[in-house]
Coordinates of C-alpha atoms and ligand atoms in Angstrom, one line a residue:
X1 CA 17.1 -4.8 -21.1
X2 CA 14.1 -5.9 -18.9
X3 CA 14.6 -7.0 -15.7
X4 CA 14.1 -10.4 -15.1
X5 CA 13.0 -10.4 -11.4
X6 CA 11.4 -7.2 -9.6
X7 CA 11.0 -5.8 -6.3
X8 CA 7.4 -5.9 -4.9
X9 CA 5.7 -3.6 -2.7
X10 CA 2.1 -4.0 -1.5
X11 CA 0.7 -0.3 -0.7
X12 CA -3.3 -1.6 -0.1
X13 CA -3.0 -0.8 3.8
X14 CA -2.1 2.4 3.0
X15 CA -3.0 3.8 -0.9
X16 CA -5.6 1.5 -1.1
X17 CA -7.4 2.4 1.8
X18 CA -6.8 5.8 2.2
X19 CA -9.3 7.2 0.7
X20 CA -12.2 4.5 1.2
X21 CA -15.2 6.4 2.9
X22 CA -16.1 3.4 5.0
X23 CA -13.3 2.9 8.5
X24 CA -11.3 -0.3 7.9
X25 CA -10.8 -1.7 11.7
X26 CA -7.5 -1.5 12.5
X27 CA -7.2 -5.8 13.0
X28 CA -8.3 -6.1 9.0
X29 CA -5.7 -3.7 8.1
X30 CA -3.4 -6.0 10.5
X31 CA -5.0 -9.3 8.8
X32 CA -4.2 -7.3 4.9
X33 CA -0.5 -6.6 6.3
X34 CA -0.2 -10.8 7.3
X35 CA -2.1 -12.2 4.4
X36 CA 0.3 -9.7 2.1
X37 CA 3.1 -11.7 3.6
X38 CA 1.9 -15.2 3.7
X39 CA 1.4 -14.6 -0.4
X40 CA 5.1 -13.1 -0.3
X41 CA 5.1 -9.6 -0.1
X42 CA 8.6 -8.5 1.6
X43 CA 7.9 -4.5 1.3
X44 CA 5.0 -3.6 2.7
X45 CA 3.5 -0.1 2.9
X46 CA 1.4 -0.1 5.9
X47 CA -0.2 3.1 7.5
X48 CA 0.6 7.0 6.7
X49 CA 1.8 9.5 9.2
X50 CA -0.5 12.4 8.1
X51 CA -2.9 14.7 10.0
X52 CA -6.2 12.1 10.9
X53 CA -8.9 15.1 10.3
X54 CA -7.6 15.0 7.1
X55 CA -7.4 11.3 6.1
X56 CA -9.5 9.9 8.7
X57 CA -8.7 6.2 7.4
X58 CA -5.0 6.8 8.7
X59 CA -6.0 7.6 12.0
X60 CA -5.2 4.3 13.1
X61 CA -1.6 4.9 11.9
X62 CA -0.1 4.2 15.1
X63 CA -2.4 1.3 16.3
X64 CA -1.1 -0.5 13.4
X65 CA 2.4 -0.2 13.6
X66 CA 1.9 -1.4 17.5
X67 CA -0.1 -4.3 15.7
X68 CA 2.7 -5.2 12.9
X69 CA 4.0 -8.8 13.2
X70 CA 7.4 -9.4 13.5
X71 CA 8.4 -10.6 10.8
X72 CA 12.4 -11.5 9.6
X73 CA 13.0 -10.4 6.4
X74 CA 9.8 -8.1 5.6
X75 CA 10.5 -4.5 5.5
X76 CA 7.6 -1.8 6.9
X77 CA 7.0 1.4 5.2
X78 CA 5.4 4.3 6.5
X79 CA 4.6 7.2 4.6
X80 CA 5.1 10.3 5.9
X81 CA 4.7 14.3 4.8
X82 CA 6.4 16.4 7.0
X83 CA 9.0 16.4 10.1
X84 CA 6.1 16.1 12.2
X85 CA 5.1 12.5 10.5
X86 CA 8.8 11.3 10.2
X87 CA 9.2 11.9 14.4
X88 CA 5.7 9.7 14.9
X89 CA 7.0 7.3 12.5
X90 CA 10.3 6.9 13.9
X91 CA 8.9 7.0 17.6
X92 CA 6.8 3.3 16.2
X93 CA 9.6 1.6 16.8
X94 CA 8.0 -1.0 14.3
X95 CA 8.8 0.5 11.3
X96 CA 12.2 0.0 8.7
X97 CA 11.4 2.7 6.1
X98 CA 10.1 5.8 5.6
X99 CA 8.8 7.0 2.3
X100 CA 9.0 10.6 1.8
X101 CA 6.9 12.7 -0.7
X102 CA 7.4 15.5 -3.0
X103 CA 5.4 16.7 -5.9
X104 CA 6.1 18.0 -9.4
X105 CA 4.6 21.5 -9.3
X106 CA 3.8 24.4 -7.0
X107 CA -0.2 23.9 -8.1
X108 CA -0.2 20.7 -6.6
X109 CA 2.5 20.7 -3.7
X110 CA 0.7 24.1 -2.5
X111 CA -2.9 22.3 -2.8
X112 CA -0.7 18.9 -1.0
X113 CA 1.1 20.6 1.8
X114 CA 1.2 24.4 1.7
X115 CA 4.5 24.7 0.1
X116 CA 6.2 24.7 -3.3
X117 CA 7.8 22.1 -5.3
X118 CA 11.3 22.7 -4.7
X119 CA 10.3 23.1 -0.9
X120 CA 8.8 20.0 -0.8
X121 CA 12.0 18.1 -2.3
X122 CA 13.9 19.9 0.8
X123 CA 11.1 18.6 2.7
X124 CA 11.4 14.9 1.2
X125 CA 15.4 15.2 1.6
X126 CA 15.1 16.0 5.2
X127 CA 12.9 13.4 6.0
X128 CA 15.2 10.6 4.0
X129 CA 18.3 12.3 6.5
X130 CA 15.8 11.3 9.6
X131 CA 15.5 8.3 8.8
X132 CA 18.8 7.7 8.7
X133 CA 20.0 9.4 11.4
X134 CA 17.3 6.8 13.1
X135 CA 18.8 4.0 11.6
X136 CA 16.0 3.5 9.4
X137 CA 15.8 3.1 5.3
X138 CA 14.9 6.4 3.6
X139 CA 12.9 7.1 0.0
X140 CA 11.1 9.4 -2.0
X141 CA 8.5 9.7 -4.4
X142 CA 7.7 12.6 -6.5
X143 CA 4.1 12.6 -6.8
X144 CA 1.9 13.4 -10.2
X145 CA 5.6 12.8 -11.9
X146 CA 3.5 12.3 -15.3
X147 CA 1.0 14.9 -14.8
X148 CA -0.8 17.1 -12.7
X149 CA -4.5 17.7 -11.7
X150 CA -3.6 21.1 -11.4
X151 CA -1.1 22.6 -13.6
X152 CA -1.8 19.5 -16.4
X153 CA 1.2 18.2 -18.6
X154 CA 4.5 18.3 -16.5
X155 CA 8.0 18.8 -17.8
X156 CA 10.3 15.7 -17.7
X157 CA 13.5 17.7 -17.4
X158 CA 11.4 19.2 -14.1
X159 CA 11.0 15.3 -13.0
X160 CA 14.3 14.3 -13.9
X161 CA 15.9 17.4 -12.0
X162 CA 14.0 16.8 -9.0
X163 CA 14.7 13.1 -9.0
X164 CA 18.6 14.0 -9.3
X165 CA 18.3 16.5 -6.0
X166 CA 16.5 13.6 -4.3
X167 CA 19.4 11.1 -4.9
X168 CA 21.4 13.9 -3.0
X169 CA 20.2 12.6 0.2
X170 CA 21.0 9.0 -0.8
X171 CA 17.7 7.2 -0.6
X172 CA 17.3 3.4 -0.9
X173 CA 15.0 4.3 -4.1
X174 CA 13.5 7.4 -6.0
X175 CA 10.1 6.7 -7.1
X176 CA 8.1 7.9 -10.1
X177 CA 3.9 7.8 -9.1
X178 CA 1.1 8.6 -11.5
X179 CA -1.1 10.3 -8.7
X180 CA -3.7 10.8 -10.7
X181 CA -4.0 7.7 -13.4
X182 CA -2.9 10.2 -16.6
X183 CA 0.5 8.2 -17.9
X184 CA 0.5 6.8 -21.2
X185 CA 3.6 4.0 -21.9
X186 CA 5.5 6.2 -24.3
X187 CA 6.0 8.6 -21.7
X188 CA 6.7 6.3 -19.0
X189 CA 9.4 4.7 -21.5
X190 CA 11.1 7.8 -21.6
X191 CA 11.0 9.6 -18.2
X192 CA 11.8 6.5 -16.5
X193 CA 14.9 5.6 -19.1
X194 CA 15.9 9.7 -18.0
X195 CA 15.7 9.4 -14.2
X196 CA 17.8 6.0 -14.5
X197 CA 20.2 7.5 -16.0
X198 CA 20.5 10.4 -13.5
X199 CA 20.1 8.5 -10.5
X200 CA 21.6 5.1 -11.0
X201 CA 22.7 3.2 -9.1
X202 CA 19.9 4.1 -7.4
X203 CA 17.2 1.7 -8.5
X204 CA 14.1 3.4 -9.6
X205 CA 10.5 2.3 -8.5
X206 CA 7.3 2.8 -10.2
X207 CA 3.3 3.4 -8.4
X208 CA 0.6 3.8 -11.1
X209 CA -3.2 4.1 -10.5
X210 CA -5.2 2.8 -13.5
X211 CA -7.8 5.8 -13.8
X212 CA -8.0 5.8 -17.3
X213 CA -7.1 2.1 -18.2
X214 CA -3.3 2.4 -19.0
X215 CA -1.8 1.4 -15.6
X216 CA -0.5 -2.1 -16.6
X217 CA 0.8 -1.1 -19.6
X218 CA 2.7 1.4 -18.1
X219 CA 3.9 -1.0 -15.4
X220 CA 5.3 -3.1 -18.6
X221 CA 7.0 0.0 -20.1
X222 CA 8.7 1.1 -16.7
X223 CA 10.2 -2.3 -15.9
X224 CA 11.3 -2.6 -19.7
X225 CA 12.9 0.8 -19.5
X226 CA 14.7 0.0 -16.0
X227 CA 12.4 0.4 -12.8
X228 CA 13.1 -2.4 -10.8
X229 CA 10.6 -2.1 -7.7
X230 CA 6.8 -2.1 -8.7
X231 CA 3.9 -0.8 -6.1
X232 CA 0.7 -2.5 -6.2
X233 CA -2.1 -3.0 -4.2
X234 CA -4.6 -5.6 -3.6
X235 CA -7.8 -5.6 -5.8
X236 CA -6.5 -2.5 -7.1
X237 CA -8.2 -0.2 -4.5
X238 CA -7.3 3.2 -3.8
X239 CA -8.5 6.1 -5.6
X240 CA -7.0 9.8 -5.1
X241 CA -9.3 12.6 -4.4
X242 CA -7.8 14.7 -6.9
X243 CA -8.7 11.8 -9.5
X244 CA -12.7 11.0 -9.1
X245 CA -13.0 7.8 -10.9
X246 CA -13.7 4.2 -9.7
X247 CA -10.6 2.9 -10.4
X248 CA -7.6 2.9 -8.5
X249 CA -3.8 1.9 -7.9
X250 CA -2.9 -0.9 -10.7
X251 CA -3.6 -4.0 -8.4
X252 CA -1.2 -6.7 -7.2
X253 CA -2.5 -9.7 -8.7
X254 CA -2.9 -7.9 -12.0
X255 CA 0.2 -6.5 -12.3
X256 CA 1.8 -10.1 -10.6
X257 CA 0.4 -12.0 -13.1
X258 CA 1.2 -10.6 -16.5
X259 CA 5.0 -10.3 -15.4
X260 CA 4.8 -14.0 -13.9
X261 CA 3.6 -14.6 -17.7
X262 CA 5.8 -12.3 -19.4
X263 CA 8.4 -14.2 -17.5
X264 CA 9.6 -11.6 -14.5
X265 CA 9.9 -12.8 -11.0
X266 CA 8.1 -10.6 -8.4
X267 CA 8.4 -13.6 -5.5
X268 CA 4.6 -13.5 -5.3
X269 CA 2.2 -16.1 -5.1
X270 CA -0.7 -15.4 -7.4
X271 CA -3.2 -18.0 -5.9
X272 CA -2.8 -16.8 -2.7
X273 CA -3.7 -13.1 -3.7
X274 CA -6.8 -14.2 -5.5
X275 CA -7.6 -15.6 -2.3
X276 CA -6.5 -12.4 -0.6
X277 CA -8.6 -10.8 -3.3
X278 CA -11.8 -12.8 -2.0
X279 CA -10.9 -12.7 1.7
X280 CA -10.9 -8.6 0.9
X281 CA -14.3 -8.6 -1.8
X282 CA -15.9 -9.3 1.8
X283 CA -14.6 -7.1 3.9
X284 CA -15.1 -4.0 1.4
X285 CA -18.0 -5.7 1.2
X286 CA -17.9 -5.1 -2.8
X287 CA -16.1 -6.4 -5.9
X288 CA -13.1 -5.2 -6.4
X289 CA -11.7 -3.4 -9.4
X290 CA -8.9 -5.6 -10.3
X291 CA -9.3 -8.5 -13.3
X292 CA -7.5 -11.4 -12.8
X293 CA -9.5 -13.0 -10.1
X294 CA -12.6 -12.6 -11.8
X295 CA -11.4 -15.0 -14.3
X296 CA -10.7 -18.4 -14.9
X297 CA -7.0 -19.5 -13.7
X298 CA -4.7 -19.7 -16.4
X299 CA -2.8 -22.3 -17.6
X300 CA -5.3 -24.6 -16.4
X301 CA -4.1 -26.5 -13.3
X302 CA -3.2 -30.0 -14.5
X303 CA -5.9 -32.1 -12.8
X304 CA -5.5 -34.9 -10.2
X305 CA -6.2 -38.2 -11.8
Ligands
ZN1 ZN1 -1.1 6.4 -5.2

């Protein structure tokens, strides 16, 4: 049965951005983190803990978590790849999560970060057992989990085995991301209805980029088949390197509206992301690739007489 209420969690500091040639200062990254909450994001994803000559945009990784606002009741993610990330993350202080990564097959976890796939679930387990021991919230997400740019279609019982090993280490979530935009819903219908199955209770989150056009729809067919947390990000920026293509995660006001309208709570506030959207447009100094704010609200707002 669908879920009538999901978990929401704004990743534009950090997917979005992270691969956007131009530098975003630090204080708009700070100003996307604040506005994210004033619409009534409670998981955020703000900075990644990864090697700056590599993703120079991330750079500022520690600068922002200095910067986060402290906030009762919203939770701060930072990503991280390695031991090496988890101790800078920890040593923040700022921080309540940290989202671990693994991928689905040697071709891309060797390409990712020099190891194979079943290292890199070690890797992601490790990292969830840091966090903890830190007294910190640990999860994982097994990366190109619908297919690969390297190795192409990937095998389900492969996802479903790795998401099992993961709930090992007892995460707060396993996480299913389309890396590279490739998902269609059918597929998501079933690989998500599989990993709920093998990891529940652990809820199951979702993070789809909309490469090719199918990432809403395949944010439908997750929360129908039983993901219950959702990753968005504003304007739908954030495009992987591995995917050339304009578009990029499935944005927040996209995804918020059509389950507002299909009549599942997410806690967000839609007119205060299209604002967000705006405030954003400028800052990018571009339009953005999500839809809804390029078009006229709907319903209509009842006007004042
Ligand atoms: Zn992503």
């Amino acid at each position: 049965m669908t879920a009538r209420a999901i978990t929401f969690v704004e990743v534009g500091p950090r997917d979005g951005l992270q691969n956007e040639k131009m530098l975003v200062a630090t204080a708009d990254k700070l100003d996307l983190i604040r506005r994210s909450i004033a619409a009534g994001a409670r998981r955020i994803e703000v900075t990644s803990f990864v090697n700056p000559k590599r993703v120079p945009q991330m750079a500022d990784a520690e600068d922002v978590c200095a910067g986060l606002p402290a906030t009762g009741g919203v939770s701060y993610i930072g990503l991280v790849m390695n031991a090496r990330g988890a101790e800078r993350a920890i040593a923040t202080g700022t921080l309540h999560e940290l989202g671990a990564v693994c991928v689905s097959t040697d071709g891309f976890a060797m390409a990712n970060q020099g190891q194979t796939s079943a290292e890199s679930v070690d890797a992601a387990k490790a990292i969830i057992a840091m966090a903890q021991a830190a007294g910190l919230k640990g999860q994982a997400t097994i990366g190109a989990a619908f297919g690969c740019p390297f190795e192409g279609e990937v095998s389900e019982d492969r996802v479903v085995a790795m998401a099992a090993a993961l709930a090992e280490a007892n995460p707060i979530e396993v996480a299913l991301a389309d890396t590279i935009g490739v998902a269609d819903p059918a597929q998501v219908t079933r690989l998500v209805r599989r990993v709920v199955a093998a990891v529940g209770p652990i809820p199951v989150r979702v993070h789809f980029h909309n490469t090719r056009g199918t990432g809403i729809a395949n944010v439908w067919a997750a929360v129908e088949a039983g993901a219950t947390v959702v990753d968005a990000a504003l304007g739908g920026l954030g495009g992987c390197p591995f995917a050339p293509g304009a578009a990029g995660n499935v944005s927040s006001e996209d995804v918020v509206y059509m389950l507002h309208r299909a009549g599942v709570e997410t806690g967000m506030d839609l007119q205060a992301l299209i604002e967000t959207n705006r405030w954003l447009a400028g800052v990018m100094d571009r339009e953005l690739p999500s839809m809804v704010a390029k078009a006229p609200p709907f319903p209509k707002p009842v006007q004042e007489i």
